[in-house]
Coordinates of C-alpha atoms and ligand atoms in Angstrom, one line a residue:
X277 CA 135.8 97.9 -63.1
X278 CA 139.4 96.5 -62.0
X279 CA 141.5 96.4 -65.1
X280 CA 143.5 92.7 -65.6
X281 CA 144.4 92.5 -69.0
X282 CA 145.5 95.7 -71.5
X283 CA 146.0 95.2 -75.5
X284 CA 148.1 97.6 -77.4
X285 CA 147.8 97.6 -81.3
X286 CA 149.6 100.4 -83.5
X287 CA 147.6 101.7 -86.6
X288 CA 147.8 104.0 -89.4
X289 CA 151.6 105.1 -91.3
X290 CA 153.9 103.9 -88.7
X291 CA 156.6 106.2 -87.0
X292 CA 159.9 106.2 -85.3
X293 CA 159.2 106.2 -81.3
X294 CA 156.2 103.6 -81.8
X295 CA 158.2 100.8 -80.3
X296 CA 159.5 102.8 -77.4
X297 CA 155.9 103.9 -76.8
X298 CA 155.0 99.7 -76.6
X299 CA 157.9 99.2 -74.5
X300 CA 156.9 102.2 -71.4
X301 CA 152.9 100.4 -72.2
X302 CA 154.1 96.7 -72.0
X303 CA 156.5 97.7 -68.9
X304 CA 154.2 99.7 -66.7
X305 CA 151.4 97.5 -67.2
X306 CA 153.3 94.5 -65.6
X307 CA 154.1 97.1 -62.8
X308 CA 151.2 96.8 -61.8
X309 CA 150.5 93.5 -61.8
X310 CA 148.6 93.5 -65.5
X311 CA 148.6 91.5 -68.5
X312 CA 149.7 92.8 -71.6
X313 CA 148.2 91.1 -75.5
X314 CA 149.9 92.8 -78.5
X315 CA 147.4 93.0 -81.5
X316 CA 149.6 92.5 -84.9
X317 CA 148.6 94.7 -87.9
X318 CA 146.5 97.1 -86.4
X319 CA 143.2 96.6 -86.4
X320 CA 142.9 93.9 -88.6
X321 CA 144.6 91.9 -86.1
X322 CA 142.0 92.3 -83.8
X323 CA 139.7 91.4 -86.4
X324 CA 141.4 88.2 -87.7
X325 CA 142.6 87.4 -84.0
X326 CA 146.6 87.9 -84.2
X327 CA 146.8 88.3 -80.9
X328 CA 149.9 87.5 -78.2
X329 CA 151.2 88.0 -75.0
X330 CA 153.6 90.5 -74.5
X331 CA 155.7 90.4 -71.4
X332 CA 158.8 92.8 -70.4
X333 CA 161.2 90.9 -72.1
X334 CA 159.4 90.9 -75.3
X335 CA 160.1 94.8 -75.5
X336 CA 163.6 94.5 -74.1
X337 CA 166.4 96.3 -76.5
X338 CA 162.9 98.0 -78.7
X339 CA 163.5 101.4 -77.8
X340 CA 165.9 102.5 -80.4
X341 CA 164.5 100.5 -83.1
X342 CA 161.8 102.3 -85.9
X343 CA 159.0 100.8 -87.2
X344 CA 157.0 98.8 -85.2
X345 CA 157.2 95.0 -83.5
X346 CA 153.5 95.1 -83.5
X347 CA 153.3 96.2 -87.6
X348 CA 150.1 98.1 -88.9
X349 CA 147.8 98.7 -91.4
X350 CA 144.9 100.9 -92.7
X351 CA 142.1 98.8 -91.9
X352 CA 139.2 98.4 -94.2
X353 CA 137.3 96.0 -92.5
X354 CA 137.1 97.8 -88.7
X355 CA 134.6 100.7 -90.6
X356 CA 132.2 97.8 -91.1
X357 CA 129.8 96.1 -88.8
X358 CA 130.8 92.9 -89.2
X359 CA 134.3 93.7 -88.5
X360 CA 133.9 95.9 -85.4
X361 CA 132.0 92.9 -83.9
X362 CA 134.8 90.4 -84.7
X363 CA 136.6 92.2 -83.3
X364 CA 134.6 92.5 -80.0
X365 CA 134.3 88.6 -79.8
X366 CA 138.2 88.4 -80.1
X367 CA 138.5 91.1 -77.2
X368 CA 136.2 89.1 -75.0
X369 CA 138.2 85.6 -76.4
X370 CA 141.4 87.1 -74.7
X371 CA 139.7 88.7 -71.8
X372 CA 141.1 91.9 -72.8
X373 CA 139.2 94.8 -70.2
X374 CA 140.9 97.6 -72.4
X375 CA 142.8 99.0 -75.3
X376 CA 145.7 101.4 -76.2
X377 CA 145.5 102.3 -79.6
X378 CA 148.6 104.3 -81.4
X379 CA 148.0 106.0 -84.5
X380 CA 147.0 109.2 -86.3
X381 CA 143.6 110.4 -86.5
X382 CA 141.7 107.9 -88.7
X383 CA 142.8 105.4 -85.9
X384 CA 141.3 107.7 -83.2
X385 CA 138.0 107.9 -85.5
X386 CA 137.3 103.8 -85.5
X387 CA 138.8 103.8 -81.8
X388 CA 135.8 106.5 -80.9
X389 CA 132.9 104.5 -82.6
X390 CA 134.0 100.9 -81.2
X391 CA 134.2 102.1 -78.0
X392 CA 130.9 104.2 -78.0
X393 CA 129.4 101.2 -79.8
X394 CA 130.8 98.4 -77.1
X395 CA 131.1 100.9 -73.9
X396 CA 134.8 99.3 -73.9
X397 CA 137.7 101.2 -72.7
X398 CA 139.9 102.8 -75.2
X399 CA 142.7 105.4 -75.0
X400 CA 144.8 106.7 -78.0
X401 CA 148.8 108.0 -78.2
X402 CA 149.5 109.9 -81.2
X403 CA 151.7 108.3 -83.8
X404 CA 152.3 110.1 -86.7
X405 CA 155.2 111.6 -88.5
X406 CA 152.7 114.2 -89.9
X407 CA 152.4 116.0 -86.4
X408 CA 148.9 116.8 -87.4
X409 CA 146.8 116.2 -84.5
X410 CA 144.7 118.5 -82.0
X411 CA 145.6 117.8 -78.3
X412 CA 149.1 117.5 -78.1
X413 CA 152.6 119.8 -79.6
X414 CA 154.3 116.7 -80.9
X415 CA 153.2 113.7 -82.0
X416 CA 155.7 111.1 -82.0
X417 CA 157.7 110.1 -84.8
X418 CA 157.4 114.0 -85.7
X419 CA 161.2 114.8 -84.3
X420 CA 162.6 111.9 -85.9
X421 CA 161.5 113.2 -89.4
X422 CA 162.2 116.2 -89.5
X423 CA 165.7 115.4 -88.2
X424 CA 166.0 113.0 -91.2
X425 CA 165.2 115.6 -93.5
X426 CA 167.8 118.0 -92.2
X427 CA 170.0 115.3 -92.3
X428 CA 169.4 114.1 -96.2
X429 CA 168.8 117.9 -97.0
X430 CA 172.1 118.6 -95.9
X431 CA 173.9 115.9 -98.0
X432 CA 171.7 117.9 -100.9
X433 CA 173.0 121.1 -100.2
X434 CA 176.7 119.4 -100.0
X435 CA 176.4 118.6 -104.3
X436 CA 173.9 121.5 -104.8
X437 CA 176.4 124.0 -104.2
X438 CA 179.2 121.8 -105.6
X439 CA 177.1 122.3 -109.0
X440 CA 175.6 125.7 -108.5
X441 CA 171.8 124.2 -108.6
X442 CA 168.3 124.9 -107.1
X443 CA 167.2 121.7 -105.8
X444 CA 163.4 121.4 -105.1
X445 CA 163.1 118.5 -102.2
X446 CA 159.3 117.2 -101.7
X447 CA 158.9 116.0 -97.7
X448 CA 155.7 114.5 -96.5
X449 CA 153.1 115.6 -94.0
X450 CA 150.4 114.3 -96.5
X451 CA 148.2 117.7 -95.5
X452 CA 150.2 119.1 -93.3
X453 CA 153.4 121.1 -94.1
X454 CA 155.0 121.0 -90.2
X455 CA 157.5 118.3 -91.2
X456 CA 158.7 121.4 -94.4
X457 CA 158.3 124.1 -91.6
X458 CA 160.9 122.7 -89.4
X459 CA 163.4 121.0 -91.6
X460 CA 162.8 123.7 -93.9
X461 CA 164.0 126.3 -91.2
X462 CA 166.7 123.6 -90.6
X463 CA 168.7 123.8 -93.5
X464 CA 168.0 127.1 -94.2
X465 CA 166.1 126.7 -97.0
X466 CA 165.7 129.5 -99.5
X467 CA 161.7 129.1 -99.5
X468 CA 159.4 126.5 -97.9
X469 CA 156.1 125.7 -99.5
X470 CA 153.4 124.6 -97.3
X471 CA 149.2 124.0 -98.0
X472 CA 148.9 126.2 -94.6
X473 CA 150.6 129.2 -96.6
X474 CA 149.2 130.0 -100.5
X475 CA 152.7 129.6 -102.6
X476 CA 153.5 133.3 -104.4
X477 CA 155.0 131.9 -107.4
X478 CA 156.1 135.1 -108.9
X479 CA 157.6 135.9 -105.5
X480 CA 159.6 132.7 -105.2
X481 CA 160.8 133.0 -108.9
X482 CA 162.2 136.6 -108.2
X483 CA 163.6 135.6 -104.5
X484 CA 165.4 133.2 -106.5
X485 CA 166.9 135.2 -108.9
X486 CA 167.9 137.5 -107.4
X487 CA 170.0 134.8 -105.3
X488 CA 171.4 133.8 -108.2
X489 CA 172.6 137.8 -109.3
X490 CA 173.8 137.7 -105.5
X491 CA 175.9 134.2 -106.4
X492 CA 174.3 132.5 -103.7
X493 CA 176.2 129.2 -104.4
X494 CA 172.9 126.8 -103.8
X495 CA 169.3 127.0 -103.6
X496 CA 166.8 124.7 -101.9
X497 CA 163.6 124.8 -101.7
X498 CA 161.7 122.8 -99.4
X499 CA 158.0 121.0 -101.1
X500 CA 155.4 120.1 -98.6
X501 CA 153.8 116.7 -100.8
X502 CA 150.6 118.5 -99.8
X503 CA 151.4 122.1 -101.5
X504 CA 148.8 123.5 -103.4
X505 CA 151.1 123.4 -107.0
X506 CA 150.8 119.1 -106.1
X507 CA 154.0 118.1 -105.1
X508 CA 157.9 119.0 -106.6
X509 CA 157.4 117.7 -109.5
X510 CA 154.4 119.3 -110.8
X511 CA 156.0 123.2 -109.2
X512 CA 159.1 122.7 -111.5
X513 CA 157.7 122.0 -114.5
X514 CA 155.3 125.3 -113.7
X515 CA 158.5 127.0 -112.6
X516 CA 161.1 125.8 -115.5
X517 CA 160.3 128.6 -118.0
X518 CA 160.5 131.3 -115.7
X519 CA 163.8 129.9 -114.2
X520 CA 166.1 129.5 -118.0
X521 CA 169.3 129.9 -116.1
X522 CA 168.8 127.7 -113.4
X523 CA 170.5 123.8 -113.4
X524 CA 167.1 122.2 -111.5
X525 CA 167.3 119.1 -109.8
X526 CA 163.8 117.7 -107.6
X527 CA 164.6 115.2 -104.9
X528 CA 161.7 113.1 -103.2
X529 CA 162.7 112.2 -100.1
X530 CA 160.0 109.6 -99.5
X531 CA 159.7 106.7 -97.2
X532 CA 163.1 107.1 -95.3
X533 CA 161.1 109.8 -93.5
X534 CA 159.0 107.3 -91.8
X535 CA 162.0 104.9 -90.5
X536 CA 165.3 104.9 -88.8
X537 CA 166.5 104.9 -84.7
X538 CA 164.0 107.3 -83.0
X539 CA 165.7 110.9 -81.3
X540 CA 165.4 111.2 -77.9
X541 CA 162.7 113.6 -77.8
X542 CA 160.5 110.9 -79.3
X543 CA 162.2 108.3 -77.2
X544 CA 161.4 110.5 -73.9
X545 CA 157.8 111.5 -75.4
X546 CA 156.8 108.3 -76.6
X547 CA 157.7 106.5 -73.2
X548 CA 155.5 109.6 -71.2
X549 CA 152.9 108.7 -73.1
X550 CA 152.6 105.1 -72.9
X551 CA 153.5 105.3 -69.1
X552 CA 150.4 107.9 -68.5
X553 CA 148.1 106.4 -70.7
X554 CA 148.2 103.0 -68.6
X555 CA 148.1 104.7 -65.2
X556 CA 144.6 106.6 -66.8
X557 CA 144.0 103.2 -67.6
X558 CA 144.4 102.1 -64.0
X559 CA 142.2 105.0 -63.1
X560 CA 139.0 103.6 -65.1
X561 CA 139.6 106.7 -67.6
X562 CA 139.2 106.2 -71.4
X563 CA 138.0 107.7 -74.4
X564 CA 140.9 110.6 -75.5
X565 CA 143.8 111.3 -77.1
X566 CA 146.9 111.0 -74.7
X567 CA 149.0 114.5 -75.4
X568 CA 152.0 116.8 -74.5
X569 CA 151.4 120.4 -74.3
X570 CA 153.7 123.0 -72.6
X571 CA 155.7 120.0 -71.4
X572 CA 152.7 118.5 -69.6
X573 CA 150.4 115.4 -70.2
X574 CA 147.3 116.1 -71.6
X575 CA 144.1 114.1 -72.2
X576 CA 141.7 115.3 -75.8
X577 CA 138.7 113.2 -76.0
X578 CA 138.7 111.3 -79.4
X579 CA 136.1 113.6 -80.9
X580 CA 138.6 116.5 -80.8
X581 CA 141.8 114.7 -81.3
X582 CA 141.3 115.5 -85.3
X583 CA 143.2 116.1 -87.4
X584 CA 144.0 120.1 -87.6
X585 CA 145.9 122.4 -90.6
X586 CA 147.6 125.0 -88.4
X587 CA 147.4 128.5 -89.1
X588 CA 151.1 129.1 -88.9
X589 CA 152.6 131.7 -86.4
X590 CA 153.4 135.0 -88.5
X591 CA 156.5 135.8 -86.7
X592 CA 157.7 132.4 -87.7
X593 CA 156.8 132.9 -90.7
X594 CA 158.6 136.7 -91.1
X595 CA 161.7 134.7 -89.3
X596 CA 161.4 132.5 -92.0
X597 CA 161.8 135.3 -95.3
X598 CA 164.5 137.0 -93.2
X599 CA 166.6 134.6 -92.3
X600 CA 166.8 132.9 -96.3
X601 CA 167.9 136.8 -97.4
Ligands
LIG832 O1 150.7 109.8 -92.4 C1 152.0 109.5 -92.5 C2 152.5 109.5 -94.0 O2 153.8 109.2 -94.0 C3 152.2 110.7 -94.7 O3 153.1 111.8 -94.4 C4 152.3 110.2 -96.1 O4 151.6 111.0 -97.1 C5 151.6 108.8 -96.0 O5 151.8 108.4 -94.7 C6 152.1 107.8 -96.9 O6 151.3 106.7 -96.8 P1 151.8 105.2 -97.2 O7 152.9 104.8 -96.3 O8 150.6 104.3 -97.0 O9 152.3 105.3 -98.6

């Protein structure tokens, strides 16, 4: 089937490196001579028609900008019926032939049933902060995070050791601790609690103690949101009693983990994977998750591009104790 016209829609939590992934779809469709429609709010724009033309100098000066020009949501209506076909008419109102969708894996789960259902052309890129997904190393936004948590984490440790306290600093990841593995091993955090690794609380309280005999001058401790204990919060007030000569502090480091400019990695990975998953496009292939492993472009069909809670490399893990001694 020759391809004319190519929506993009972005779904899901939205992450930094969504826009530059619009911009290298947008750009390389009109390469090739094709039309571009940008779907607003996800799914539910498809649904309730917000639908536009996107040319190249709509996503002129986008690259370095988080969030996304597009906007999302977690659509409620595209699991029914009666939305999915709405949202066929709509695709057949614009004359839309396919549809790149970018989102984590809830996105990829509606993308697989409306195009099994309709026989229509879809292809997914991974946006998610989380870095969750099967089919790829990175998903984009992933680099962006965890560099804002070093960042933040840092200005923590800065007042943390000005006051001699133990700061516990919950990230998110939702499941998934990758976004505490990284940033954790970043700042050098004294522990890093994970739901891919079962927390030793007894262990942690004596690591940190014996820090404290050894004057280490701050302590931080790194919270997955999805950590078995259920988040900072709930972990110090389990800790507290064990801890009587420790000034604790919990910091949650929230939604800021989810904005600002992209890095360059997700700049670079988010523009490879809009490129190629237009070309595949071109190539009448649909139906995966577009990817990056070992540095190369990688294509996981929807039903595998899940999400996935890593069993953590041990040696990482052992670097990980030795290195917070
Ligand atoms: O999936 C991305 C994510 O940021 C998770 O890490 C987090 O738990 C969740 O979204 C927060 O969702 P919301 O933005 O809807 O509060």
């Amino acid at each position: 089937m020759s391809i004319k016209t190519i929506a993009v829609l972005t779904s899901g939590g939205d992450s930094p490196g969504m826009n530059a992934a619009i911009r290298a779809i947008v750009r390389t469709a009109a390469y090739n001579n094709l039309n571009v429609m940008g779907v607003m709010h996800g799914y539910n724009g498809l649904i309730n028609n917000e639908i536009k033309q996107l040319t190249s100098a709509n996503v002129g000066n986008i690259i370095q900008h988080g969030g996304t020009i597009l906007k999302t949501s977690r659509s409620k209506g595209f699991v029914t019926t009666e939305g999915m076909q709405q949202a066929y008419n709509n695709i057949q109102k614009h004359h839309i032939d396919a549809l790149i969708v970018i989102g984590g894996d809830g996105t990829f789960k509606g993308a697989q049933e409306f195009g099994t259902i309709y026989n229509f052309p879809i292809i997914g890129l991974p946006g998610t902060i989380d870095n969750d997904l099967v089919g790829t190393d990175f998903t984009i936004g992933y680099d962006t995070a965890i560099n804002t948590v070093v960042e933040a984490v840092d200005r923590i440790r800065d007042t943390a050791a000005s006051h001699d306290r133990l700061f516990f600093v919950e990230v998110m990841g939702r499941d998934a601790g990758l976004i505490a593995l990284r940033s954790g091993i970043g700042v050098g955090a004294e522990a890093i609690l994970m739901p891919e690794t079962p927390t030793q609380l007894n262990e942690l309280i004596e690591k940190l103690t014996n820090d404290q005999r050894r004057k280490k001058s701050s302590s931080i401790v790194i919270v997955a949101e999805g950590e078995e204990e259920g988040g900072a919060y709930a972990l110090v007030k389990r800790l507290q009693p064990s801890l009587p000569n420790f000034d604790i502090r919990v910091s949650i480091l929230g939604h800021i983990q989810r904005g600002g400019s992209p890095t360059a990695m997700d700049r670079v990975l988010a523009s490879r994977m809009g490129y190629a998953a237009v070309n595949a496009i071109i190539q009448n292939q649909s139906g995966f998750m577009i990817g990056v492993i070992h540095n190369k472009i990688a294509q996981t069909p929807f039903a595998q591009a899940t999400k996935h809670i890593q069993t953590l490399d041990a040696d990482l893990l052992k670097m990980i104790e030795v290195l917070a001694m």
